[in-house]
Every structure is written in structure tokens, then in C-alpha cells.
Amino acid sequence: MKQKLIAGNWKMNGGLAANKALLHELQQGLAHALDSKHAQVAMCVPAVYLSQVQQLVMGSGINLGAQDVSMHEHGAYTGETSASMLKDFAVRYVIVGHSERRQNHGETDVQVALKAQRALSAGMTPIVCVGETLSEHESGHTEDVVKRQLAAVIHANGHCISEIVVAYEPVWAIGTGKNATPNQAQEVHAVLRAQLKAATSQAERVHILYGGSMNAANAAELLSQPDIDGGLIGGASLKSADFLCIIAAAAR
Ligand code: PGA
């Protein structure tokens, strides 16, 4: 069985002192948890803290992640961060197409696919987020939406597709405290797995994470579903005790 992947997403939270304290607590907790080796852990932090967090997690088994990457290689793109810049800080994972970027910055499926491509060509693993809004959910369009979002990434990345991580994040579950039920999530994960299988013989290797109000209380049940290979954790990644509980649930 493949190791589960638990990735934190701090979003626009943190500060030099708070980051240091949180990572210290996490590392202490991980050192005491004998079974922590059975889950992979990553933390996706704001770009300005990559250098600090790179130093703080060195040798701890916590992988460094970023929250976005430019779809351009370099040049006149004020405010953007390129894949090669992230690579300079030993970034292993990059979130692309988070719903907050799709909604607040108008990112399209094609742009998200290009970002995934940039990450892959720089040797990083894109965590490609897909997920339906509440109205899409209520009108029964969940499957169409996530398949359309993933199809763009498959189309742009061809045979490299088994190197990505997918995160199913129903928009209505993000930061709301209202997670998808394990059955609801599993159903969508199975659809995504089938879509990957049609594109690659390596689809079983791909981690499909669930994200959206995953917490210490609901993680074990969500993570026990056959196609849920880990979690993308927002709010609960900012509290060491909660994040450690989720890692422990994944290591079972
Ligand atoms: P949440 O966020 O865990 O706070 O719901 C998840 C995410 O947006 O990645």
C-alpha cells in the first residue's frame, strides 16, 4: 500500500515567530510518533517564508511546498514566482489551481494545466486542486466539473501525469467546517481515479488527496476510503496538535 500524503496549506497565514513555534511543535510530535514514517508530510507555505521554512524543516522529514507558481518561465511578470525560483529553495510540492486562485484571480483550467507543467519540468510535484462550487454541487454537476478540470491537466502533461498529485477540494467544504462525507468524497475520488486510469497505466501510483475541513475528528474515516490517499489541510495545519492527529490517522 502506498504511503498517504498529508499536506498542510497555510494559505496567507504565518509570521517568522509563529512559523518557528509551529514547526518546532510539529517536529517534536513527529519525533515521538513512532509510526510517522508511514505517512509523507508536506507544508505549503507563503512564498516569502520558503527560505525560513527550508532551514527549519531540514532533516525533519517534513517536505517543503509552495502555494502557487507562475505559468511563465521568467520575465516581466511582476509579483510572480517562477518554478526555478521555487526549486532554489528545495521546494518539493506546489499547489496549483486552488479554488481561491481560480475564484479570486480568475485562473482558468488551461492556466492551471500550464502551471502544473512548469512545476513538473522543474522537478517538483504539482498538487492539482479540483472541486465544484456549492451551486455546481447542488445542481448535480460535480462529476462534470472535476473531470473538466483534470482533463485540462492530463491534456497538457501527457505521460507525466502519473507524477502529479490531485486534490479533490469541494469549494463548499473549504474553511466552512462542513466536510464532504467519506462516501461523497470516495465517490468523486473513484471518478478521478478512473479518469487517470484512462490516461496512464500508473494511475494507482497517483495520490488523490481530499481537502475541505479535514480535521482531527474526521480524518481517520475520510482516510480509510480506498481512493483517498491523503489530505490537503488548511485551517488544521496551523494547529500542531490537530495536524499531528491527522498525520497519525494517515499512518495507521
Ligand atoms: P480547510 O482548507 O482545511 O481550511 O478547509 C483546505 C484547503 O483550502 O486547502
Short mmCIF file of C-alpha atoms and ligand atoms in Angstrom, two decimals:
data_model
loop_
_atom_site.label_atom_id
_atom_site.label_comp_id
_atom_site.label_asym_id
_atom_site.label_seq_id
_atom_site.Cartn_x
_atom_site.Cartn_y
_atom_site.Cartn_z
CA MET A 1 0.00 0.00 0.00
CA LYS A 2 1.35 3.45 -0.82
CA GLN A 3 2.12 5.86 1.99
CA LYS A 4 -0.51 8.51 2.49
CA LEU A 5 0.43 12.15 1.94
CA ILE A 6 -0.66 14.81 4.40
CA ALA A 7 -0.01 18.31 3.05
CA GLY A 8 -0.66 21.48 5.01
CA ASN A 9 -1.72 24.68 3.28
CA TRP A 10 -1.09 27.68 5.48
CA LYS A 11 -2.72 29.99 2.91
CA MET A 12 -1.92 33.63 3.78
CA ASN A 13 -1.15 32.92 7.43
CA GLY A 14 2.03 32.84 9.44
CA GLY A 15 4.85 35.05 10.63
CA LEU A 16 8.51 34.47 11.44
CA ALA A 17 7.93 33.72 15.12
CA ALA A 18 4.70 31.76 14.65
CA ASN A 19 6.22 29.59 11.90
CA LYS A 20 9.18 28.72 14.10
CA ALA A 21 6.98 27.76 17.04
CA LEU A 22 4.58 25.69 14.95
CA LEU A 23 7.31 23.77 13.14
CA HIS A 24 9.13 23.13 16.40
CA GLU A 25 5.98 21.60 17.91
CA LEU A 26 5.35 19.53 14.79
CA GLN A 27 8.87 18.18 14.72
CA GLN A 28 8.71 17.26 18.40
CA GLY A 29 5.42 15.49 17.83
CA LEU A 30 6.73 13.64 14.78
CA ALA A 31 9.83 12.53 16.63
CA HIS A 32 7.65 10.95 19.31
CA ALA A 33 5.25 9.27 16.93
CA LEU A 34 6.93 6.01 16.01
CA ASP A 35 4.61 5.40 13.09
CA SER A 36 5.13 8.81 11.45
CA LYS A 37 7.29 7.09 8.82
CA HIS A 38 4.14 5.60 7.36
CA ALA A 39 2.86 8.95 6.11
CA GLN A 40 4.54 11.58 3.99
CA VAL A 41 4.19 15.11 5.27
CA ALA A 42 4.45 18.42 3.43
CA MET A 43 3.81 22.03 4.37
CA CYS A 44 2.85 24.56 1.68
CA VAL A 45 3.83 27.97 2.98
CA PRO A 46 3.65 31.55 1.70
CA ALA A 47 6.50 32.24 -0.77
CA VAL A 48 8.20 34.80 1.47
CA TYR A 49 8.71 32.14 4.15
CA LEU A 50 10.17 29.43 1.91
CA SER A 51 13.72 30.29 2.91
CA GLN A 52 12.92 30.31 6.63
CA VAL A 53 10.90 27.10 6.50
CA GLN A 54 13.50 25.38 4.31
CA GLN A 55 16.02 25.90 7.13
CA LEU A 56 13.58 24.92 9.87
CA VAL A 57 12.43 21.62 8.33
CA MET A 58 15.83 20.43 7.14
CA GLY A 59 16.32 16.79 8.09
CA SER A 60 12.90 16.57 9.75
CA GLY A 61 11.08 14.59 7.09
CA ILE A 62 8.67 17.49 6.50
CA ASN A 63 8.73 18.36 2.80
CA LEU A 64 8.57 21.95 1.67
CA GLY A 65 5.71 23.11 -0.52
CA ALA A 66 4.63 26.34 -2.20
CA GLN A 67 1.08 27.55 -2.79
CA ASP A 68 1.35 28.69 -6.41
CA VAL A 69 3.80 29.00 -9.31
CA SER A 70 3.88 31.20 -12.36
CA MET A 71 2.87 29.65 -15.67
CA HIS A 72 5.70 31.70 -17.24
CA GLU A 73 9.35 30.74 -17.18
CA HIS A 74 10.79 34.19 -16.37
CA GLY A 75 10.49 37.82 -17.39
CA ALA A 76 8.17 40.79 -16.94
CA TYR A 77 5.61 39.25 -14.56
CA THR A 78 5.64 41.50 -11.53
CA GLY A 79 4.75 39.75 -8.32
CA GLU A 80 5.02 36.21 -9.68
CA THR A 81 7.34 33.41 -8.63
CA SER A 82 8.82 31.04 -11.19
CA ALA A 83 9.30 27.29 -10.88
CA SER A 84 13.08 27.65 -10.97
CA MET A 85 12.93 30.16 -8.09
CA LEU A 86 10.94 27.68 -6.01
CA LYS A 87 13.43 24.99 -6.91
CA ASP A 88 16.22 27.17 -5.46
CA PHE A 89 14.62 26.63 -2.05
CA ALA A 90 14.29 22.86 -2.42
CA VAL A 91 10.53 23.07 -2.86
CA ARG A 92 9.15 19.58 -3.48
CA TYR A 93 5.41 20.26 -3.89
CA VAL A 94 3.48 23.16 -5.44
CA ILE A 95 -0.25 23.66 -5.10
CA VAL A 96 -1.78 24.70 -8.43
CA GLY A 97 -5.34 25.66 -9.20
CA HIS A 98 -6.51 26.09 -5.62
CA SER A 99 -10.13 27.24 -5.73
CA GLU A 100 -9.14 30.50 -4.02
CA ARG A 101 -6.89 31.25 -7.01
CA ARG A 102 -9.46 30.08 -9.53
CA GLN A 103 -12.14 32.25 -7.90
CA ASN A 104 -10.20 35.31 -6.73
CA HIS A 105 -7.67 35.51 -9.55
CA GLY A 106 -9.67 34.10 -12.44
CA GLU A 107 -7.30 31.21 -13.10
CA THR A 108 -8.57 29.02 -15.93
CA ASP A 109 -8.22 25.27 -16.43
CA VAL A 110 -5.64 25.88 -19.15
CA GLN A 111 -3.56 28.18 -16.95
CA VAL A 112 -3.66 25.65 -14.12
CA ALA A 113 -2.51 22.95 -16.53
CA LEU A 114 0.41 25.15 -17.63
CA LYS A 115 1.38 25.75 -14.01
CA ALA A 116 1.39 22.01 -13.40
CA GLN A 117 3.61 21.63 -16.45
CA ARG A 118 6.06 24.26 -15.16
CA ALA A 119 6.29 22.50 -11.81
CA LEU A 120 6.87 19.10 -13.41
CA SER A 121 9.55 20.34 -15.76
CA ALA A 122 11.39 21.87 -12.81
CA GLY A 123 11.27 18.53 -10.99
CA MET A 124 8.57 19.43 -8.48
CA THR A 125 5.25 17.70 -7.84
CA PRO A 126 2.19 19.82 -8.56
CA ILE A 127 -0.75 19.30 -6.22
CA VAL A 128 -3.54 19.98 -8.70
CA CYS A 129 -6.73 21.11 -6.97
CA VAL A 130 -10.12 20.34 -8.47
CA GLY A 131 -13.55 20.81 -6.97
CA GLU A 132 -17.05 22.05 -7.53
CA THR A 133 -18.77 25.09 -6.06
CA LEU A 134 -21.89 24.81 -3.93
CA SER A 135 -24.19 25.65 -6.83
CA GLU A 136 -22.45 23.14 -9.09
CA HIS A 137 -22.78 20.59 -6.30
CA GLU A 138 -26.45 21.31 -5.76
CA SER A 139 -27.24 21.18 -9.45
CA GLY A 140 -25.60 17.76 -9.79
CA HIS A 141 -22.58 18.89 -11.82
CA THR A 142 -19.79 17.72 -9.51
CA GLU A 143 -18.53 14.98 -11.80
CA ASP A 144 -18.55 17.16 -14.95
CA VAL A 145 -16.66 19.95 -13.22
CA VAL A 146 -13.87 17.87 -11.66
CA LYS A 147 -13.44 15.84 -14.85
CA ARG A 148 -13.18 19.00 -16.95
CA GLN A 149 -10.59 20.47 -14.56
CA LEU A 150 -8.49 17.30 -14.51
CA ALA A 151 -8.82 16.74 -18.27
CA ALA A 152 -7.02 20.02 -18.98
CA VAL A 153 -4.09 18.93 -16.82
CA ILE A 154 -3.98 15.46 -18.41
CA HIS A 155 -4.09 17.01 -21.86
CA ALA A 156 -1.17 19.36 -21.17
CA ASN A 157 1.00 16.88 -19.33
CA GLY A 158 0.63 13.63 -21.25
CA HIS A 159 2.72 10.75 -19.99
CA CYS A 160 3.99 12.77 -16.96
CA ILE A 161 0.50 12.65 -15.49
CA SER A 162 1.38 9.86 -13.05
CA GLU A 163 3.83 12.32 -11.42
CA ILE A 164 1.13 14.71 -10.22
CA VAL A 165 -0.86 14.74 -7.00
CA VAL A 166 -4.56 15.53 -7.31
CA ALA A 167 -6.51 17.19 -4.51
CA TYR A 168 -10.29 16.96 -4.58
CA GLU A 169 -11.49 20.02 -2.69
CA PRO A 170 -15.21 20.72 -2.88
CA VAL A 171 -15.36 24.51 -2.67
CA TRP A 172 -18.35 24.36 -0.31
CA ALA A 173 -16.25 22.38 2.18
CA ILE A 174 -13.22 24.66 2.29
CA GLY A 175 -12.92 26.57 5.54
CA THR A 176 -16.59 26.01 6.30
CA GLY A 177 -16.33 23.22 8.87
CA LYS A 178 -18.66 21.22 6.63
CA ASN A 179 -16.61 18.40 5.11
CA ALA A 180 -17.80 16.07 2.37
CA THR A 181 -18.87 12.77 3.89
CA PRO A 182 -16.40 9.93 3.39
CA ASN A 183 -18.81 8.33 0.89
CA GLN A 184 -19.30 11.54 -1.07
CA ALA A 185 -15.54 12.10 -1.24
CA GLN A 186 -14.80 8.48 -2.17
CA GLU A 187 -17.32 8.63 -4.99
CA VAL A 188 -15.56 11.61 -6.57
CA HIS A 189 -12.11 10.14 -5.93
CA ALA A 190 -13.16 6.98 -7.77
CA VAL A 191 -14.25 9.10 -10.75
CA LEU A 192 -10.88 10.87 -10.75
CA ARG A 193 -9.01 7.57 -10.44
CA ALA A 194 -10.92 6.15 -13.42
CA GLN A 195 -10.07 9.24 -15.44
CA LEU A 196 -6.39 8.86 -14.56
CA LYS A 197 -6.54 5.16 -15.45
CA ALA A 198 -7.74 6.04 -18.92
CA ALA A 199 -4.66 8.27 -19.29
CA THR A 200 -1.91 6.19 -17.69
CA SER A 201 -1.19 2.64 -16.61
CA GLN A 202 0.34 4.17 -13.44
CA ALA A 203 -2.87 5.67 -12.08
CA GLU A 204 -2.71 3.68 -8.85
CA ARG A 205 0.55 5.46 -8.01
CA VAL A 206 -1.11 8.88 -8.06
CA HIS A 207 -2.02 10.31 -4.68
CA ILE A 208 -5.55 11.70 -4.70
CA LEU A 209 -5.95 13.88 -1.61
CA TYR A 210 -9.17 15.09 -0.05
CA GLY A 211 -9.30 18.71 1.13
CA GLY A 212 -12.06 20.75 2.76
CA SER A 213 -12.48 20.95 6.51
CA MET A 214 -10.46 17.82 7.19
CA ASN A 215 -9.66 17.85 10.88
CA ALA A 216 -8.53 15.72 13.81
CA ALA A 217 -12.04 14.36 14.30
CA ASN A 218 -12.95 13.35 10.74
CA ALA A 219 -9.54 12.47 9.24
CA ALA A 220 -9.47 8.76 10.12
CA GLU A 221 -12.76 7.99 8.44
CA LEU A 222 -12.01 10.03 5.34
CA LEU A 223 -8.54 8.50 5.05
CA SER A 224 -9.88 4.96 5.34
CA GLN A 225 -11.64 5.22 1.97
CA PRO A 226 -9.97 3.17 -0.77
CA ASP A 227 -9.24 6.07 -3.13
CA ILE A 228 -8.41 8.73 -0.54
CA ASP A 229 -4.62 8.77 -0.39
CA GLY A 230 -4.14 11.69 1.96
CA GLY A 231 -5.32 15.19 2.74
CA LEU A 232 -4.74 18.82 1.86
CA ILE A 233 -5.28 20.60 5.14
CA GLY A 234 -5.93 24.32 5.55
CA GLY A 235 -7.09 25.51 8.97
CA ALA A 236 -5.99 22.42 10.87
CA SER A 237 -2.42 22.71 9.54
CA LEU A 238 -1.99 25.85 11.64
CA LYS A 239 -2.52 23.96 14.90
CA SER A 240 0.22 21.46 15.68
CA ALA A 241 -1.94 19.14 17.80
CA ASP A 242 -4.61 18.88 15.10
CA PHE A 243 -2.14 18.42 12.27
CA LEU A 244 -0.30 15.71 14.24
CA CYS A 245 -3.60 13.89 14.82
CA ILE A 246 -4.29 13.90 11.09
CA ILE A 247 -0.78 12.56 10.38
CA ALA A 248 -1.33 9.84 12.96
CA ALA A 249 -4.65 8.92 11.33
CA ALA A 250 -2.85 8.65 7.98
CA ALA A 251 -0.08 6.50 9.42
CA ARG A 252 -2.47 3.84 10.72
P1 PGA B 1 -9.58 23.89 5.04
O1 PGA B 1 -8.82 24.28 3.68
O2 PGA B 1 -8.91 22.62 5.54
O3 PGA B 1 -9.35 25.05 5.94
O4 PGA B 1 -11.00 23.67 4.71
C1 PGA B 1 -8.39 23.32 2.77
C2 PGA B 1 -7.75 24.00 1.59
O5 PGA B 1 -8.24 25.05 1.16
O6 PGA B 1 -6.74 23.51 1.04
#
